[in-house]
Short mmCIF file of C-alpha atoms in Angstrom, two decimals:
data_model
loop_
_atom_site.label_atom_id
_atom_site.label_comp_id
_atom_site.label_asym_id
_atom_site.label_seq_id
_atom_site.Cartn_x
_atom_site.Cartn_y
_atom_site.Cartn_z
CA UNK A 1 42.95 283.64 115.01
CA UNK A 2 46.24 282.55 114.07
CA UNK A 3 46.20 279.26 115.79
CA UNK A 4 42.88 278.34 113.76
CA UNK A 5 44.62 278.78 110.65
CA UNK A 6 47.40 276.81 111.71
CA UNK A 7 45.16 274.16 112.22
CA UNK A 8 43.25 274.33 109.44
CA UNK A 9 46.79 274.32 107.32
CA UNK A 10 47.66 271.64 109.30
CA UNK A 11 44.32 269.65 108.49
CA UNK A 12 44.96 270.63 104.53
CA UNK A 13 48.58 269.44 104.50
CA UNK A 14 47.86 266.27 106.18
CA UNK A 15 45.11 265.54 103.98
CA UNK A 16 47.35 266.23 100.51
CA UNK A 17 50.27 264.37 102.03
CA UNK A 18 47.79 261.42 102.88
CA UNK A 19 46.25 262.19 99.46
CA UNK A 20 49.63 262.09 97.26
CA UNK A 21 50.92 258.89 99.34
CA UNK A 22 48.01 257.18 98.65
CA UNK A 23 48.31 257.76 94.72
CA UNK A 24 51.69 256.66 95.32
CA UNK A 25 51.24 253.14 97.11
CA UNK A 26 48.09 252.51 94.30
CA UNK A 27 50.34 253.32 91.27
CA UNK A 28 53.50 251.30 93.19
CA UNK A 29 50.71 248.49 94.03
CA UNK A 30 49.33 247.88 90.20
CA UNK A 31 52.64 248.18 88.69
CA UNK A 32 53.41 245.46 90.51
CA UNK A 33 50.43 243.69 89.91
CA UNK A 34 50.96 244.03 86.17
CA UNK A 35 54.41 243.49 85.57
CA UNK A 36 54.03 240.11 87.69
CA UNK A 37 50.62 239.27 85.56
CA UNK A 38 52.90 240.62 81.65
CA UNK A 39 55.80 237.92 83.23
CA UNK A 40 53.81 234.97 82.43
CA UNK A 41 51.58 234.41 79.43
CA UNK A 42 49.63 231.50 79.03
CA UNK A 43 49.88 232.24 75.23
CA UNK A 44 53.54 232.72 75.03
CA UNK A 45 53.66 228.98 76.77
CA UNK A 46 51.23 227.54 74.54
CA UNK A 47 53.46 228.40 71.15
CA UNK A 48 56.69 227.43 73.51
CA UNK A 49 54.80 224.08 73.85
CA UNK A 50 53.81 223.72 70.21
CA UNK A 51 57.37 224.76 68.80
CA UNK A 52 58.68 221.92 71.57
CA UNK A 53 56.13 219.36 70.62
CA UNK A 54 58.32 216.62 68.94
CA UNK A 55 56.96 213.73 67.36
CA UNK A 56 58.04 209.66 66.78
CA UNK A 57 56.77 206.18 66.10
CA UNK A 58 55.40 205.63 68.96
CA UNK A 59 53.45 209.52 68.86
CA UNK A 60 54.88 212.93 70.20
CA UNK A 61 56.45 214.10 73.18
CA UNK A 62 58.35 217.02 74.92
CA UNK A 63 61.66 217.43 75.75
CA UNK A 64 62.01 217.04 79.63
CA UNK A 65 62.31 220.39 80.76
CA UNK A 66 58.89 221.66 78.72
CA UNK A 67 57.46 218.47 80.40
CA UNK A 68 58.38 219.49 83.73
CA UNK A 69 57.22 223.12 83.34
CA UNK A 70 53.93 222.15 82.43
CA UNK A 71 53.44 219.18 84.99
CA UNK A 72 53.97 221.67 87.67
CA UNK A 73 51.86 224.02 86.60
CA UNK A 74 49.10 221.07 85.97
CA UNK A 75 48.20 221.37 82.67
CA UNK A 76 46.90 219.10 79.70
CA UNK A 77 47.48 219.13 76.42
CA UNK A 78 45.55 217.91 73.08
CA UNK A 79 46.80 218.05 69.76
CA UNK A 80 44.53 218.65 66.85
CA UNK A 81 44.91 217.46 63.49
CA UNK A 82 44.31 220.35 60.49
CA UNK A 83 42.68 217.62 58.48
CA UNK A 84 40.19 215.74 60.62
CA UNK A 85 39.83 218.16 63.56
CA UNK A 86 40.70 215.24 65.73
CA UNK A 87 42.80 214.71 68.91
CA UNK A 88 45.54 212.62 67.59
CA UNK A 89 47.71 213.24 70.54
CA UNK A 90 46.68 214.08 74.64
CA UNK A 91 48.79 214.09 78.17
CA UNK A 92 47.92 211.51 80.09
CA UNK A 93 45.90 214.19 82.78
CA UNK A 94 43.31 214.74 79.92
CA UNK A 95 40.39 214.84 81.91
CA UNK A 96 37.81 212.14 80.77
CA UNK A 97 35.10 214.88 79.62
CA UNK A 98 37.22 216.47 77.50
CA UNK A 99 36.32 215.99 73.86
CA UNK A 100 38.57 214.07 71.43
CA UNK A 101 36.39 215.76 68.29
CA UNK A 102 36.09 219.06 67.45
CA UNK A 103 34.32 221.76 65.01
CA UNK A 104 35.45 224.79 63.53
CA UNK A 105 32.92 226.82 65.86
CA UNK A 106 34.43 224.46 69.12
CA UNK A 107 38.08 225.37 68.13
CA UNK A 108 36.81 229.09 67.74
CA UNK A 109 35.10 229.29 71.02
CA UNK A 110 37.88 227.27 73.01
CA UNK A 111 40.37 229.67 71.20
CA UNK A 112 38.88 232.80 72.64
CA UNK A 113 37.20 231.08 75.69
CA UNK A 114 36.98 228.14 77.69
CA UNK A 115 36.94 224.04 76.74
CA UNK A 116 34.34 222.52 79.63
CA UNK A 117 34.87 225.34 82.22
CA UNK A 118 39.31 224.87 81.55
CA UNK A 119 40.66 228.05 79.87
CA UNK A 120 41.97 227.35 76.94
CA UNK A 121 45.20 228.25 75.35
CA UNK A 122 46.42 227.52 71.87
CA UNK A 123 49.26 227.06 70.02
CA UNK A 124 50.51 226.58 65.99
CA UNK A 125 52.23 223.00 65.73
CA UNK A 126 53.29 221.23 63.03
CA UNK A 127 50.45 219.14 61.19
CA UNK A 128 48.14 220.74 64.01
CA UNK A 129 46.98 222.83 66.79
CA UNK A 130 48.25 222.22 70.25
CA UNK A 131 45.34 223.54 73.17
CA UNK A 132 46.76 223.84 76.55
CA UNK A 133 44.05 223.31 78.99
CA UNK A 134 45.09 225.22 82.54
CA UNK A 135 43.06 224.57 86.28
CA UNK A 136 39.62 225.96 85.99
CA UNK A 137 40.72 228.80 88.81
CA UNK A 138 44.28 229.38 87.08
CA UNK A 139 42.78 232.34 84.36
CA UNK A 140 40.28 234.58 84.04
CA UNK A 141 39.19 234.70 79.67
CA UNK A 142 37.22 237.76 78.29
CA UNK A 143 35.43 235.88 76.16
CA UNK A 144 33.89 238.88 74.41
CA UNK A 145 36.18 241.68 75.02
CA UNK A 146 36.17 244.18 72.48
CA UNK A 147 37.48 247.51 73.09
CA UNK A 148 37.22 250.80 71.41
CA UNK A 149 40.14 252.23 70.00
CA UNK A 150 39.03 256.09 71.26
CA UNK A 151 38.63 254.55 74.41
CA UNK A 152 42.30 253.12 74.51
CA UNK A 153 43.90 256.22 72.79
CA UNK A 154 42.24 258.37 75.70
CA UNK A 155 42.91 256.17 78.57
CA UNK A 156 45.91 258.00 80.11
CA UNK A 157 43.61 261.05 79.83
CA UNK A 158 40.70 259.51 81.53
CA UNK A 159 42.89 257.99 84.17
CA UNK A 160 44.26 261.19 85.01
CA UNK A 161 40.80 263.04 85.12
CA UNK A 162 39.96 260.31 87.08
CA UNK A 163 42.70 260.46 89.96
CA UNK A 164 41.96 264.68 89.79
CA UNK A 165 38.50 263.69 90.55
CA UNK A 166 38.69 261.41 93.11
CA UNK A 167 41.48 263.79 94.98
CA UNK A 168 39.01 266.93 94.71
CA UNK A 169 36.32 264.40 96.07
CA UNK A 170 38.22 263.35 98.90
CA UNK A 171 39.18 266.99 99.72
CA UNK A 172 35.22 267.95 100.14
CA UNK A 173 34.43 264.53 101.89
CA UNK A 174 37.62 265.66 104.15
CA UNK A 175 36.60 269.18 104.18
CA UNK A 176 32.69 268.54 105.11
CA UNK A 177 33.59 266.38 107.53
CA UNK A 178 35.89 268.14 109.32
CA UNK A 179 33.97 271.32 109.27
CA UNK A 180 32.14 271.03 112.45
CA UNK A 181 35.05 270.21 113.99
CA UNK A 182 36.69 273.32 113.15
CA UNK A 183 33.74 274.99 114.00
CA UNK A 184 33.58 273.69 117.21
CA UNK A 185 37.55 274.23 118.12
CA UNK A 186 37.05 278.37 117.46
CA UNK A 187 34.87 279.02 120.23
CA UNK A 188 37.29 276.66 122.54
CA UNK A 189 40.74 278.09 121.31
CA UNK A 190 38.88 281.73 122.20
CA UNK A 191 37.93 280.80 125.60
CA UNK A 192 41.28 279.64 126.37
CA UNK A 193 42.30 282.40 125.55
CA UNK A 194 39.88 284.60 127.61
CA UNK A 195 40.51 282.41 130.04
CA UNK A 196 44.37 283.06 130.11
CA UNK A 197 43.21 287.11 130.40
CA UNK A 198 40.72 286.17 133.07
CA UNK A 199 37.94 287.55 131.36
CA UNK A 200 34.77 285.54 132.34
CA UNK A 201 33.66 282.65 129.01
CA UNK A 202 30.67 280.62 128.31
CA UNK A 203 30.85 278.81 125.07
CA UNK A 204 27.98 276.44 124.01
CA UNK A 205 28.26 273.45 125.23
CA UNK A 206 27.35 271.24 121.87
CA UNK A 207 28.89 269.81 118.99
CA UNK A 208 31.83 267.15 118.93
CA UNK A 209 33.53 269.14 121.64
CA UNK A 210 30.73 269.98 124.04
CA UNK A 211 32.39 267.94 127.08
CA UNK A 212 35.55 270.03 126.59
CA UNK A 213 33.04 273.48 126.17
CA UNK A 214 31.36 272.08 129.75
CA UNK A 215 35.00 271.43 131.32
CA UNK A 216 35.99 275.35 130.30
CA UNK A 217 33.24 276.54 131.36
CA UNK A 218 33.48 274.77 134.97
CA UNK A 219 36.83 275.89 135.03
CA UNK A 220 35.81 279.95 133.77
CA UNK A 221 33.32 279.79 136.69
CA UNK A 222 35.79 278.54 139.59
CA UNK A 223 38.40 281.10 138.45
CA UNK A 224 36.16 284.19 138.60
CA UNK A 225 34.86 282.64 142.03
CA UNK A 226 38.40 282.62 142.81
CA UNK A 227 39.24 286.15 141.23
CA UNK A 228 36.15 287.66 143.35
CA UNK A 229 37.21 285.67 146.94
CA UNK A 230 40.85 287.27 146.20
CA UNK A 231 39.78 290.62 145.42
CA UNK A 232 37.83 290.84 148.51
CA UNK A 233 40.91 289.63 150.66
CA UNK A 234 43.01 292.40 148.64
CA UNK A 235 40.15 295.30 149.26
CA UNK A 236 40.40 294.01 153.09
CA UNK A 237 44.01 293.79 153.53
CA UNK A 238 44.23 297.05 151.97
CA UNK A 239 41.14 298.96 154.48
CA UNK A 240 42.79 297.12 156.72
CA UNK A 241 46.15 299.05 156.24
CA UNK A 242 44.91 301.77 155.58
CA UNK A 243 42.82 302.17 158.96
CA UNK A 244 45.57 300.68 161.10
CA UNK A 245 47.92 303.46 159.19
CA UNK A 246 45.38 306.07 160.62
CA UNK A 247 44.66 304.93 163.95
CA UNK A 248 48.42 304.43 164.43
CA UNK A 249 49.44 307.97 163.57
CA UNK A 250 48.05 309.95 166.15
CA UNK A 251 48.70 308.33 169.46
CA UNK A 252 52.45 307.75 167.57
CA UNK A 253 52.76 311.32 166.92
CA UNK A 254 52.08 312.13 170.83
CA UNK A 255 54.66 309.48 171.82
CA UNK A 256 57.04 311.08 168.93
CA UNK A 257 56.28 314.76 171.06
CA UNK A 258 56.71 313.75 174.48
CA UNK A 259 59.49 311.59 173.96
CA UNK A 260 61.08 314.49 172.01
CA UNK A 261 60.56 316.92 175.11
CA UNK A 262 61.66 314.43 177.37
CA UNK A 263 65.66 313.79 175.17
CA UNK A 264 65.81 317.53 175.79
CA UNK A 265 64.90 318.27 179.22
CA UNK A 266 67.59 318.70 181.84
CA UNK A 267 65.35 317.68 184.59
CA UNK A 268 66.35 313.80 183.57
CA UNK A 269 69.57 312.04 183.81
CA UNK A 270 71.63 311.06 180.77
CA UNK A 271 70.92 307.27 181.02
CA UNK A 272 66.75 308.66 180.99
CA UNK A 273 67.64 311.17 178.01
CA UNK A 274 69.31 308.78 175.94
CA UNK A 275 66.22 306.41 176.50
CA UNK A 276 64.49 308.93 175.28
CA UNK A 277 66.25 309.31 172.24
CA UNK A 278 66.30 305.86 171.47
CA UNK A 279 62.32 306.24 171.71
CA UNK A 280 62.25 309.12 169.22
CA UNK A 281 64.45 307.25 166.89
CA UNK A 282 62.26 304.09 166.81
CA UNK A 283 58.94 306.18 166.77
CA UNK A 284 60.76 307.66 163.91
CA UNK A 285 61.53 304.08 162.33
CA UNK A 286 57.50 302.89 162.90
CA UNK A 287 56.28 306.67 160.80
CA UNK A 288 58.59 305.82 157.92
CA UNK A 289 57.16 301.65 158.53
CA UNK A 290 53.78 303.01 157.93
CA UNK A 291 54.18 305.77 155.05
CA UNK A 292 56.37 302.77 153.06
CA UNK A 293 53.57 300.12 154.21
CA UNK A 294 50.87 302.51 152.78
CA UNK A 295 52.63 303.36 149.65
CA UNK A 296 53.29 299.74 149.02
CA UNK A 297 50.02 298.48 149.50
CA UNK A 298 48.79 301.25 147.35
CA UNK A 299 51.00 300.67 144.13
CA UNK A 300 50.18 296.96 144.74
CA UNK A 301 46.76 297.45 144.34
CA UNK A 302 46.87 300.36 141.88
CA UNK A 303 45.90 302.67 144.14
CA UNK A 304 48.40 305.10 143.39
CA UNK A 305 47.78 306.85 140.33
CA UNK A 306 51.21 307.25 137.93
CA UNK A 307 51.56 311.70 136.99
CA UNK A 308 53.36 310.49 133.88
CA UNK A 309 55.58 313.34 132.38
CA UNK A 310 58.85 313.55 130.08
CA UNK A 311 61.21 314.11 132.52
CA UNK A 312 65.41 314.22 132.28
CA UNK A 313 66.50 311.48 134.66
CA UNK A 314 69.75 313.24 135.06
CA UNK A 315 68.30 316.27 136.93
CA UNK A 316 65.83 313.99 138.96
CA UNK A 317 68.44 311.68 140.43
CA UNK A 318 70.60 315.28 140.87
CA UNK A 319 68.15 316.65 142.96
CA UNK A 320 67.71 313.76 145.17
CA UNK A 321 71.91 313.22 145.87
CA UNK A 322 71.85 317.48 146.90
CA UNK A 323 69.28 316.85 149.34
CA UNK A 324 71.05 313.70 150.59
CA UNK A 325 74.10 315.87 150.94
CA UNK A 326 72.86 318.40 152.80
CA UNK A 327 71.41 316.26 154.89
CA UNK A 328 74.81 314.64 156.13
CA UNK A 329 76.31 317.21 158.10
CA UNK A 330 78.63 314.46 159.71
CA UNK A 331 79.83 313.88 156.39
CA UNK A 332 79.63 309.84 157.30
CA UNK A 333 78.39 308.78 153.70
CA UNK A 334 79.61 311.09 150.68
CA UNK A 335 78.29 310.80 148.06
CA UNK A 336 79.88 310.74 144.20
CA UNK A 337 78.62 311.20 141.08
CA UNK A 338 79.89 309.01 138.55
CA UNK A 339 78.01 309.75 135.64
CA UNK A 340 79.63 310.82 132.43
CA UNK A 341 80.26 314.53 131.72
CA UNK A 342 78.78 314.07 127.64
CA UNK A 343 76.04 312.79 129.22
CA UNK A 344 73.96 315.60 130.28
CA UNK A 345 70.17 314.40 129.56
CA UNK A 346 68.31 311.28 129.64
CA UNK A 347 64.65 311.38 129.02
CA UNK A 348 61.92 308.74 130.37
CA UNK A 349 58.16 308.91 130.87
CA UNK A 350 58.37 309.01 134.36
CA UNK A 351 56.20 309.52 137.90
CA UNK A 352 58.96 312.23 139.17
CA UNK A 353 58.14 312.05 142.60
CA UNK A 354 57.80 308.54 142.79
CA UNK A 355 61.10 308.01 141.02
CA UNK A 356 62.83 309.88 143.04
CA UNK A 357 61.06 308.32 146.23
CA UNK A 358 62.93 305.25 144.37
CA UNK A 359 66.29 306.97 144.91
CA UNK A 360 65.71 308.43 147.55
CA UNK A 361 64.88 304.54 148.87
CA UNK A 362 68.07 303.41 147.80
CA UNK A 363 70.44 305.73 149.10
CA UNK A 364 68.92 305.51 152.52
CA UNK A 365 68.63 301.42 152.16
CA UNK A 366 72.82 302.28 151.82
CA UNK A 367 72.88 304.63 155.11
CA UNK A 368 71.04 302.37 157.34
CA UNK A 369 72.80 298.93 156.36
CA UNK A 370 76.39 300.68 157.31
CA UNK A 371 76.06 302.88 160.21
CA UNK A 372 79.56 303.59 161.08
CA UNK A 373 79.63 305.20 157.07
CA UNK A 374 80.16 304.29 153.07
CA UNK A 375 81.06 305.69 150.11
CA UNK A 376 78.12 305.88 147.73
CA UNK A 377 78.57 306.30 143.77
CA UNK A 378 75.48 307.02 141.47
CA UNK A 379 75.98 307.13 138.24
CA UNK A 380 73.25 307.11 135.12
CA UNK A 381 73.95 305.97 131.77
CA UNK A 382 72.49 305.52 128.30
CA UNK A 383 71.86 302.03 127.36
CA UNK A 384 70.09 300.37 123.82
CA UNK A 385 67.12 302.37 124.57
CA UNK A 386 66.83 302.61 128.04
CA UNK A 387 67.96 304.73 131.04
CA UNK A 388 70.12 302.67 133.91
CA UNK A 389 70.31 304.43 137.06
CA UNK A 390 72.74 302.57 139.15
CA UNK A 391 73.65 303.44 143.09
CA UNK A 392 76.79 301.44 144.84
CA UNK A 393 78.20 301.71 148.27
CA UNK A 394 81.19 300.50 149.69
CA UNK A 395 79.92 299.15 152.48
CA UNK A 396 79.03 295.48 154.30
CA UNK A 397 77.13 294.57 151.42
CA UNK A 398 75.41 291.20 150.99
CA UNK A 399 76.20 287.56 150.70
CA UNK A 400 75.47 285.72 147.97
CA UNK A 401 72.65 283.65 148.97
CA UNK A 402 71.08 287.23 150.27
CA UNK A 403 71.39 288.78 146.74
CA UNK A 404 69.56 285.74 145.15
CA UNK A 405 66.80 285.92 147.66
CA UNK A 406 66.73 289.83 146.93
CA UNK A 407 66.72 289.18 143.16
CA UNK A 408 63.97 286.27 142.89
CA UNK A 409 62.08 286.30 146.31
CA UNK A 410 58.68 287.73 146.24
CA UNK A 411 58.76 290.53 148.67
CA UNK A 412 61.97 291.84 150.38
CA UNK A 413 60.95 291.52 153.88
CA UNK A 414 64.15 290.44 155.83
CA UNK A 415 65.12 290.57 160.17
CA UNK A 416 68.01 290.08 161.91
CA UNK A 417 68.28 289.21 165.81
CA UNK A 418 68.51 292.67 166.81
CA UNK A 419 65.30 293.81 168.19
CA UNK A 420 67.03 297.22 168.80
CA UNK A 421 67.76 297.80 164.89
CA UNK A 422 64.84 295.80 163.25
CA UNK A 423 65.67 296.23 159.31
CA UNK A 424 62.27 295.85 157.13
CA UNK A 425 62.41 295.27 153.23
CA UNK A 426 59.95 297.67 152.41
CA UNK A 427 62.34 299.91 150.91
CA UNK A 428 63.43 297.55 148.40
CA UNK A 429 59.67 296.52 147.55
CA UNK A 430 58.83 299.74 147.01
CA UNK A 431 61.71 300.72 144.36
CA UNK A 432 60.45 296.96 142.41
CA UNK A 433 56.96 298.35 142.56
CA UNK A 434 57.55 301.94 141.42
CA UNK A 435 60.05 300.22 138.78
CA UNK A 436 57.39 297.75 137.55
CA UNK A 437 55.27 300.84 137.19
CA UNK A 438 57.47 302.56 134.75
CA UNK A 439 58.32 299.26 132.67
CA UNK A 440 61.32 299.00 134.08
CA UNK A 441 63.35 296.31 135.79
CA UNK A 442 65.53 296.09 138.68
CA UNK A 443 68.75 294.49 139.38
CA UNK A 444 70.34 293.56 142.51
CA UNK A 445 74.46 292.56 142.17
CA UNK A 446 77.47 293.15 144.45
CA UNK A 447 79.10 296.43 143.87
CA UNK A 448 82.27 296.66 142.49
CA UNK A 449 83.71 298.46 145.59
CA UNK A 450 82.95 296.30 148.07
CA UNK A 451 79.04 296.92 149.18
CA UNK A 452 76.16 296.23 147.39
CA UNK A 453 74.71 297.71 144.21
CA UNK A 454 71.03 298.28 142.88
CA UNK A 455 70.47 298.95 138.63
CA UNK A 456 67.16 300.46 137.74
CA UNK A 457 66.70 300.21 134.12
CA UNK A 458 63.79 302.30 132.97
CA UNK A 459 62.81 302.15 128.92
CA UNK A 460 62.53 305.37 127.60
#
């Protein structure tokens, strides 16, 4: 999965960057630590304080400034004579058990080491040798440091195989550790994922992330419960469509007869005949209600199967406009073609009969939103890869607060006040349905003469 990888990336850069930065502050942090211990050497002082160590009748002394430096740092001072190996000279702060005579071995172990605990620190005067004695936590003496000189001459080496080391040592220590982790974050990132498709998921609850396993599993079980309760509702809104449908039909067809008979019979007045007409016409309006109410509950539900073929949209929406013509003998809504004349196919995978119950849907939504007549233009064009089937009329058309509700509402069920001319949405849902079918989208916008306008766009 890709987002594992990303994480695991994520884990590994992290980890160098953490890695790298930490070489950096240790290498900034003993750099500093050694220039600021190379700054000062006791050593260095010591032959300063020789070189400065004057002498007259009444014995030696420093110049002020040397005697100031080493008063603040609180050291003593003895001078030895060459001759006698005795202290012929001391600062007053000589502590008392300091000794005032001295062996070759003492001066060779307070050279390299320590005079009573004091680390010592000498330096070549004249007639003698100066020892600077320093606080007993001031210095730190290797007293018997001796050093290789392989070891030295391959110390850059060895400090770089060391730092490699260490790095590859922190990348298992990292990599172990985090290992169950990752382990654990698979199966989770997986049923999120299943869970997103609503395909049931049980991962094992255990691990570091068991809780978070338990939590989608709760959550997996709810939304099948929830999947199952809605399918149920669906299967029973649908029955219960489809048996209303049926039961409706047949005493509706008999009212459909009689009041037919009844609009044509000269035995009634033509007040009662026109009643009677007006009873065929919304008999009529309730047959087309239920076909469109079946059809749309079965395309919601996939219950109409798509006969997908290549078809030439072109000769579809052609056939659909002829019968539409003949049909208007009053010639109250001509139609016109506006599609270009180099334009002569445009092939889809297409549901013909569906697609042109989509048309069909449209052209009709045009006739019975502007009764007293429109102008309706169809036109098809080729467009990046898809085929847009636009129909226009030049009739009331709709505000713009009705075209946003058309666009973004989720069904297209709309009423007016008149309970003589009920309008019904279906139409509309339909042609979004059969479009959604094919891939397609659909587009409702204010026509450009006046009415309204509907753009399928169907990919080829």
């Amino acid at each position: 999965m890709k987002s594992i990888s990303k994480l695991i990336r994520r884990f590994v850069g992290i980890m160098m960057l953490s890695i790298i930065l930490l070489i950096i502050l240790n290498v900034a942090f003993y750099a500093i630590v050694f220039v600021r211990n190379i700054s000062f050497s006791p050593w260095d002082m010591a032959q300063q304080a020789a070189d400065a160590l004057q002498s007259a009748d009444a014995g030696f002394f420093w110049p002020e400034d040397m005697a100031s430096r080493l008063k603040e740092q609180n050291v003593w001072a003895v001078l030895i004579e060459d001759d006698t190996r005795k202290v012929i000279w001391h600062t007053n702060n000589l502590p008392d058990n300091i000794p005032l005579q001295y062996t070759l071995s003492d001066i060779a172990e307070l050279t390299r080491g320590y005079v009573d605990g004091y680390p010592a620190f000498t330096g070549e005067a004249s007639g003698g040798l100066l020892v600077l004695g320093y606080p007993r936590d001031r210095f730190w003496k290797h007293t018997r440091a001796s050093w290789e000189y392989d070891f030295i001459a391959n110390l850059p080496k060895n400090i770089i195989i060391i730092l490699a080391v260490n790095t590859i040592l922190i990348f298992l220590i990292y990599a172990v550790v985090n290992s169950r982790l990752l382990h654990s974050i698979k199966p989770i990132t997986n049923g999120i994922q299943n869970l997103s498709g609503g395909s049931p998921v049980h991962i094992k609850e255990k691990g570091v992330l068991a809780e978070v396993a338990e939590k989608i599993n709760q959550t997996s079980e709810i939304l099948q419960e929830q999947a199952k309760q809605l399918r149920k509702k669906e299967t029973a809104r649908a029955n219960w469509i489809a048996g209303v449908s049926h039961d409706v039909r047949t005493p509706l067809s008999m009212i459909m007869g009689y009041a037919d008979q009844l609009a044509g019979s000269e035995n009634l007045s033509q007040n009662e005949r026109k009643k009677a007409g007006v009873i065929v016409k919304q008999s009529r309006r309730i047959k087309d209600l239920i076909n469109d109410l079946n059809l749309a509950s079965k395309l919601e539900y996939d219950m109409q199967p798509l006969t997908i073929k290549r078809e030439n949209i072109i000769s579809v929406v052609r056939q659909v406009i002829v019968d539409f013509m003949n049909m208007d003998i009053a010639d109250k809504f001509p139609i016109e073609w506006r599609t270009s004349d180099s334009l002569s196919v445009c092939y889809i995978n297409a549901d013909k009969d569906l697609l042109k119950r989509a048309i069909a849907n449209l052209i009709q939504n045009s006739m019975s939103h502007n009764e007293s007549g429109c102008a309706i233009y169809v036109s098809v064009e080729d467009n990046d890869g898809a085929c847009e089937i636009c129909i226009e009329d030049s009739g009331a058309g709709a505000s713009d607060e009705q075209i946003d509700s058309l666009n973004n509402a989720p069904h297209y069920m709309v009423c007016d006040t008149n309970t003589t001319e009920q309008r019904h949405g279906l139409g509309l849902l339909i042609v979004r349905q059969i479009v959604n079918g094919h891939n397609g989208r659909v587009v409702i916008d204010h026509s450009k003469y006046g009415g309204f306008k509907v753009l399928l766009s169907i990919p080829k």
